[in-house]
PDB file of C-alpha atoms in Angstrom:
ATOM      1  CA  MET A 345      75.890  97.975  70.667  1.00 71.00           C
ATOM      2  CA  LYS A 346      79.555  98.986  71.220  1.00 73.00           C
ATOM      3  CA  ASN A 347      80.064 102.662  70.586  1.00 82.00           C
ATOM      4  CA  GLU A 348      83.429 103.236  72.195  1.00 89.00           C
ATOM      5  CA  ASN A 349      86.339 101.288  73.671  1.00 91.00           C
ATOM      6  CA  THR A 350      87.906 100.921  77.112  1.00 92.00           C
ATOM      7  CA  ALA A 351      90.538 103.621  76.366  1.00 93.00           C
ATOM      8  CA  ILE A 352      87.809 106.258  75.691  1.00 94.00           C
ATOM      9  CA  ARG A 353      85.816 105.194  78.754  1.00 93.00           C
ATOM     10  CA  LEU A 354      88.878 105.215  81.044  1.00 94.00           C
ATOM     11  CA  LYS A 355      89.731 108.716  79.775  1.00 95.00           C
ATOM     12  CA  LYS A 356      86.165 109.859  80.529  1.00 93.00           C
ATOM     13  CA  ILE A 357      86.400 108.571  84.079  1.00 92.00           C
ATOM     14  CA  MET A 358      89.853 110.129  84.519  1.00 93.00           C
ATOM     15  CA  GLU A 359      88.529 113.470  83.347  1.00 93.00           C
ATOM     16  CA  ASP A 360      85.237 113.346  85.348  1.00 91.00           C
ATOM     17  CA  LYS A 361      86.885 112.287  88.595  1.00 90.00           C
ATOM     18  CA  ASN A 362      90.157 114.078  88.082  1.00 92.00           C
ATOM     19  CA  LEU A 363      92.111 110.887  88.255  1.00 92.00           C
ATOM     20  CA  ARG A 364      95.565 109.895  86.950  1.00 93.00           C
ATOM     21  CA  GLN A 365      96.555 106.447  85.738  1.00 94.00           C
ATOM     22  CA  THR A 366      98.364 105.800  89.029  1.00 93.00           C
ATOM     23  CA  ASP A 367      95.191 106.734  90.931  1.00 93.00           C
ATOM     24  CA  ILE A 368      93.238 104.116  88.942  1.00 94.00           C
ATOM     25  CA  LEU A 369      95.884 101.529  89.865  1.00 93.00           C
ATOM     26  CA  ASN A 370      95.787 102.576  93.529  1.00 93.00           C
ATOM     27  CA  LEU A 371      91.990 102.201  93.542  1.00 92.00           C
ATOM     28  CA  ALA A 372      92.339  98.749  91.930  1.00 93.00           C
ATOM     29  CA  ILE A 373      94.972  97.366  94.298  1.00 92.00           C
ATOM     30  CA  PRO A 374      92.544  96.272  97.054  1.00 92.00           C
ATOM     31  CA  PHE A 375      90.418  94.458  94.547  1.00 91.00           C
ATOM     32  CA  CYS A 376      93.465  92.977  92.861  1.00 92.00           C
ATOM     33  CA  ASN A 377      94.511  91.556  96.211  1.00 90.00           C
ATOM     34  CA  MET A 378      90.973  90.343  96.996  1.00 88.00           C
ATOM     35  CA  TYR A 379      90.524  88.553  93.680  1.00 89.00           C
ATOM     36  CA  ASN A 380      94.156  87.579  93.152  1.00 91.00           C
ATOM     37  CA  VAL A 381      94.510  89.558  89.968  1.00 92.00           C
ATOM     38  CA  LYS A 382      97.883  91.087  88.947  1.00 94.00           C
ATOM     39  CA  MET A 383      97.766  94.572  87.453  1.00 94.00           C
ATOM     40  CA  ASN A 384     100.480  97.170  87.110  1.00 94.00           C
ATOM     41  CA  LYS A 385     101.139 100.634  85.714  1.00 94.00           C
ATOM     42  CA  SER A 386     102.005  99.277  82.356  1.00 94.00           C
ATOM     43  CA  ASP A 387      98.532  97.570  82.107  1.00 94.00           C
ATOM     44  CA  ILE A 388      96.749 100.760  82.841  1.00 94.00           C
ATOM     45  CA  SER A 389      98.896 102.710  80.426  1.00 94.00           C
ATOM     46  CA  GLN A 390      98.204 100.167  77.678  1.00 94.00           C
ATOM     47  CA  TYR A 391      94.452 100.277  78.273  1.00 94.00           C
ATOM     48  CA  CYS A 392      94.425 104.100  78.302  1.00 93.00           C
ATOM     49  CA  ALA A 393      96.419 104.243  75.053  1.00 94.00           C
ATOM     50  CA  GLY A 394      94.033 101.769  73.471  1.00 93.00           C
ATOM     51  CA  LYS A 395      96.920  99.373  72.604  1.00 94.00           C
ATOM     52  CA  THR A 396      95.248  96.502  74.523  1.00 93.00           C
ATOM     53  CA  GLU A 397      91.988  95.665  76.187  1.00 93.00           C
ATOM     54  CA  PRO A 398      91.789  94.306  79.671  1.00 94.00           C
ATOM     55  CA  ASN A 399      90.940  90.620  80.079  1.00 93.00           C
ATOM     56  CA  GLN A 400      87.817  89.562  81.929  1.00 91.00           C
ATOM     57  CA  LYS A 401      89.401  89.436  85.378  1.00 92.00           C
ATOM     58  CA  LYS A 402      91.138  92.805  85.034  1.00 94.00           C
ATOM     59  CA  LEU A 403      87.970  94.409  83.559  1.00 93.00           C
ATOM     60  CA  PHE A 404      86.044  93.131  86.632  1.00 93.00           C
ATOM     61  CA  VAL A 405      88.586  94.636  89.010  1.00 93.00           C
ATOM     62  CA  LEU A 406      88.603  97.985  87.143  1.00 94.00           C
ATOM     63  CA  GLY A 407      84.845  98.006  87.218  1.00 93.00           C
ATOM     64  CA  LYS A 408      84.772  97.422  90.956  1.00 92.00           C
ATOM     65  CA  ALA A 409      87.553  99.925  91.660  1.00 92.00           C
ATOM     66  CA  LEU A 410      85.895 102.666  89.608  1.00 93.00           C
ATOM     67  CA  ASN A 411      82.365 101.603  90.579  1.00 91.00           C
ATOM     68  CA  VAL A 412      81.167 101.336  86.978  1.00 92.00           C
ATOM     69  CA  SER A 413      79.696  98.497  84.969  1.00 90.00           C
ATOM     70  CA  GLU A 414      82.142  96.333  83.064  1.00 91.00           C
ATOM     71  CA  ALA A 415      79.955  96.487  79.952  1.00 90.00           C
ATOM     72  CA  TRP A 416      80.063 100.313  80.060  1.00 91.00           C
ATOM     73  CA  LEU A 417      83.843 100.184  80.618  1.00 93.00           C
ATOM     74  CA  MET A 418      84.143  98.012  77.479  1.00 92.00           C
ATOM     75  CA  GLY A 419      82.395 100.693  75.436  1.00 90.00           C
ATOM     76  CA  PHE A 420      78.878  99.283  75.168  1.00 88.00           C
ATOM     77  CA  ASP A 421      75.880 101.552  75.134  1.00 86.00           C
ATOM     78  CA  VAL A 422      74.626 100.679  78.624  1.00 88.00           C
ATOM     79  CA  PRO A 423      74.253 102.676  81.886  1.00 87.00           C
ATOM     80  CA  MET A 424      77.553 103.524  83.527  1.00 88.00           C
ATOM     81  CA  GLU A 425      76.282 102.553  86.999  1.00 87.00           C
ATOM     82  CA  ARG A 426      77.413  99.355  88.382  1.00 84.00           C
ATOM     83  CA  VAL A 427      74.609  96.821  89.153  1.00 75.00           C
ATOM     84  CA  GLN A 428      75.012  95.587  92.705  1.00 68.00           C
ATOM     85  CA  THR A 429      74.796  91.842  92.909  1.00 59.00           C
ATOM     86  CA  PRO A 430      74.786  89.826  96.119  1.00 55.00           C
ATOM     87  CA  ASP A 431      78.316  88.465  96.410  1.00 52.00           C
ATOM     88  CA  SER A 432      79.693  86.820  99.518  1.00 40.00           C
ATOM     89  CA  SER A 433      82.848  88.766  99.201  1.00 47.00           C
ATOM     90  CA  GLU A 434      81.191  92.158  98.717  1.00 47.00           C
ATOM     91  CA  HIS A 435      81.406  92.915 102.437  1.00 42.00           C
ATOM     92  CA  LYS A 436      85.184  92.458 102.498  1.00 42.00           C
ATOM     93  CA  VAL A 437      85.865  95.785 100.720  1.00 46.00           C
ATOM     94  CA  SER A 438      83.355  98.520 100.894  1.00 48.00           C
ATOM     95  CA  VAL A 439      84.785 101.544  99.112  1.00 49.00           C
ATOM     96  CA  LEU A 440      82.664 104.693  99.082  1.00 50.00           C
ATOM     97  CA  SER A 441      83.400 107.606  96.895  1.00 54.00           C
ATOM     98  CA  SER A 442      84.613 109.643  99.880  1.00 61.00           C
ATOM     99  CA  ASP A 443      86.917 106.743 100.776  1.00 67.00           C
ATOM    100  CA  ASN A 444      88.245 106.734  97.241  1.00 67.00           C
ATOM    101  CA  GLU A 445      88.884 110.511  97.398  1.00 72.00           C
ATOM    102  CA  LEU A 446      90.698 110.135 100.749  1.00 76.00           C
ATOM    103  CA  PHE A 447      92.775 107.227  99.484  1.00 75.00           C
ATOM    104  CA  ILE A 448      93.744 109.081  96.272  1.00 76.00           C
ATOM    105  CA  ASN A 449      94.724 112.235  98.131  1.00 79.00           C
ATOM    106  CA  TYR A 450      96.642 110.280 100.755  1.00 79.00           C
ATOM    107  CA  ASN A 451      98.668 108.524  98.034  1.00 80.00           C
ATOM    108  CA  LYS A 452      99.651 111.868  96.646  1.00 83.00           C
ATOM    109  CA  LEU A 453     101.295 112.905  99.952  1.00 86.00           C
ATOM    110  CA  ASN A 454     104.976 112.533 100.771  1.00 91.00           C
ATOM    111  CA  SER A 455     105.938 110.185 103.652  1.00 87.00           C
ATOM    112  CA  ALA A 456     106.109 112.995 106.218  1.00 90.00           C
ATOM    113  CA  ASN A 457     102.628 114.251 105.481  1.00 90.00           C
ATOM    114  CA  LYS A 458     101.301 110.665 105.344  1.00 85.00           C
ATOM    115  CA  ARG A 459     102.570 110.263 108.930  1.00 88.00           C
ATOM    116  CA  LYS A 460     100.752 113.431 109.916  1.00 89.00           C
ATOM    117  CA  VAL A 461      97.509 112.177 108.449  1.00 86.00           C
ATOM    118  CA  LEU A 462      97.821 108.956 110.366  1.00 86.00           C
ATOM    119  CA  ASP A 463      98.564 110.711 113.624  1.00 86.00           C
ATOM    120  CA  TYR A 464      95.733 113.145 113.091  1.00 87.00           C
ATOM    121  CA  SER A 465      93.214 110.402 112.331  1.00 85.00           C
ATOM    122  CA  LYS A 466      94.324 108.485 115.500  1.00 85.00           C
ATOM    123  CA  ASN A 467      93.880 111.660 117.528  1.00 85.00           C
ATOM    124  CA  LEU A 468      90.459 112.323 115.982  1.00 84.00           C
ATOM    125  CA  TYR A 469      89.377 108.806 116.797  1.00 83.00           C
ATOM    126  CA  GLN A 470      90.469 109.113 120.439  1.00 85.00           C
ATOM    127  CA  ILE A 471      88.529 112.449 120.695  1.00 84.00           C
ATOM    128  CA  GLN A 472      85.485 110.707 119.217  1.00 85.00           C
ATOM    129  CA  LEU A 473      85.709 107.878 121.781  1.00 83.00           C
ATOM    130  CA  MET A 474      86.044 110.377 124.668  1.00 83.00           C
ATOM    131  CA  GLU A 475      83.068 112.422 123.392  1.00 81.00           C
ATOM    132  CA  GLU A 476      80.977 109.196 123.108  1.00 80.00           C
ATOM    133  CA  GLU A 477      82.056 108.248 126.644  1.00 77.00           C
ATOM    134  CA  ASN A 478      81.127 111.738 127.949  1.00 74.00           C
ATOM    135  CA  ASN A 479      77.777 111.604 126.237  1.00 70.00           C
ATOM    136  CA  ARG A 480      77.008 108.248 127.896  1.00 66.00           C
ATOM    137  CA  HIS A 481      77.823 109.716 131.304  1.00 60.00           C
ATOM    138  CA  LEU A 482      75.696 112.799 130.630  1.00 59.00           C
ATOM    139  CA  LEU A 483      72.720 110.661 129.705  1.00 54.00           C
ATOM    140  CA  THR A 484      72.997 108.498 132.834  1.00 50.00           C
ATOM    141  CA  ASN A 485      73.362 111.571 135.122  1.00 49.00           C
ATOM    142  CA  ALA A 486      70.350 113.461 133.864  1.00 50.00           C
ATOM    143  CA  ALA A 487      68.106 114.728 136.581  1.00 57.00           C
ATOM    144  CA  HIS A 488      64.395 115.259 136.699  1.00 64.00           C
ATOM    145  CA  GLU A 489      62.342 117.449 138.941  1.00 68.00           C
ATOM    146  CA  ARG A 490      61.084 115.681 142.012  1.00 70.00           C
ATOM    147  CA  THR A 491      57.444 114.763 142.076  1.00 75.00           C
ATOM    148  CA  ASP A 492      57.133 113.564 145.635  1.00 78.00           C
ATOM    149  CA  ILE A 493      57.347 117.077 147.089  1.00 83.00           C
ATOM    150  CA  GLU A 494      56.400 120.558 146.062  1.00 84.00           C
ATOM    151  CA  VAL A 495      59.435 122.108 144.336  1.00 80.00           C
ATOM    152  CA  THR A 496      59.962 125.849 144.990  1.00 86.00           C
ATOM    153  CA  ASP A 497      61.628 128.368 142.688  1.00 85.00           C
ATOM    154  CA  GLU A 498      64.543 128.582 145.080  1.00 86.00           C
ATOM    155  CA  MET A 499      65.091 124.750 144.803  1.00 81.00           C
ATOM    156  CA  ARG A 500      64.948 124.953 140.980  1.00 81.00           C
ATOM    157  CA  GLU A 501      67.633 127.752 141.028  1.00 83.00           C
ATOM    158  CA  TYR A 502      69.839 125.709 143.280  1.00 81.00           C
ATOM    159  CA  ASP A 503      69.483 122.651 141.036  1.00 75.00           C
ATOM    160  CA  ASN A 504      70.179 124.624 137.847  1.00 75.00           C
ATOM    161  CA  ALA A 505      73.320 126.235 139.396  1.00 77.00           C
ATOM    162  CA  PHE A 506      74.498 122.852 140.510  1.00 72.00           C
ATOM    163  CA  PHE A 507      74.079 121.195 137.134  1.00 65.00           C
ATOM    164  CA  ASP A 508      75.624 124.156 135.283  1.00 66.00           C
ATOM    165  CA  GLU A 509      78.908 123.630 137.125  1.00 60.00           C
TER     166      GLU A 509
END
């Protein structure tokens, strides 16, 4: 049974997730590219105003971008959650909610701050790689107490001091 329309449902999502129409479009762009669907600001504006309803392809893209079921987005009395179906193209774009938030906030930045975010993320990744490399070396250099001789307290102190350096 259809209780509401797409305009009402889009407004609910926008309110719940603190999104603007441009944010919805930005979330939809990767899916538009993947499925070869054209969507623009005017489309989103028309849907939010209730002037038009999205066609099947655009509804699918909006559902994917917002991670909601198309039937719910159309206004039907069904669960909001998207039912995951095995689709060979699903692995191409995996957008988690934290990724969505990052993408939305990034798009709100001016070009100078976008550059800073990119530089910072590159630096963080390099640090991560170095930490992983250091951890690999630490694991391979781990020492164990000898078992072929009797180890004295003095030997243990020497070993501890050596490895603490």
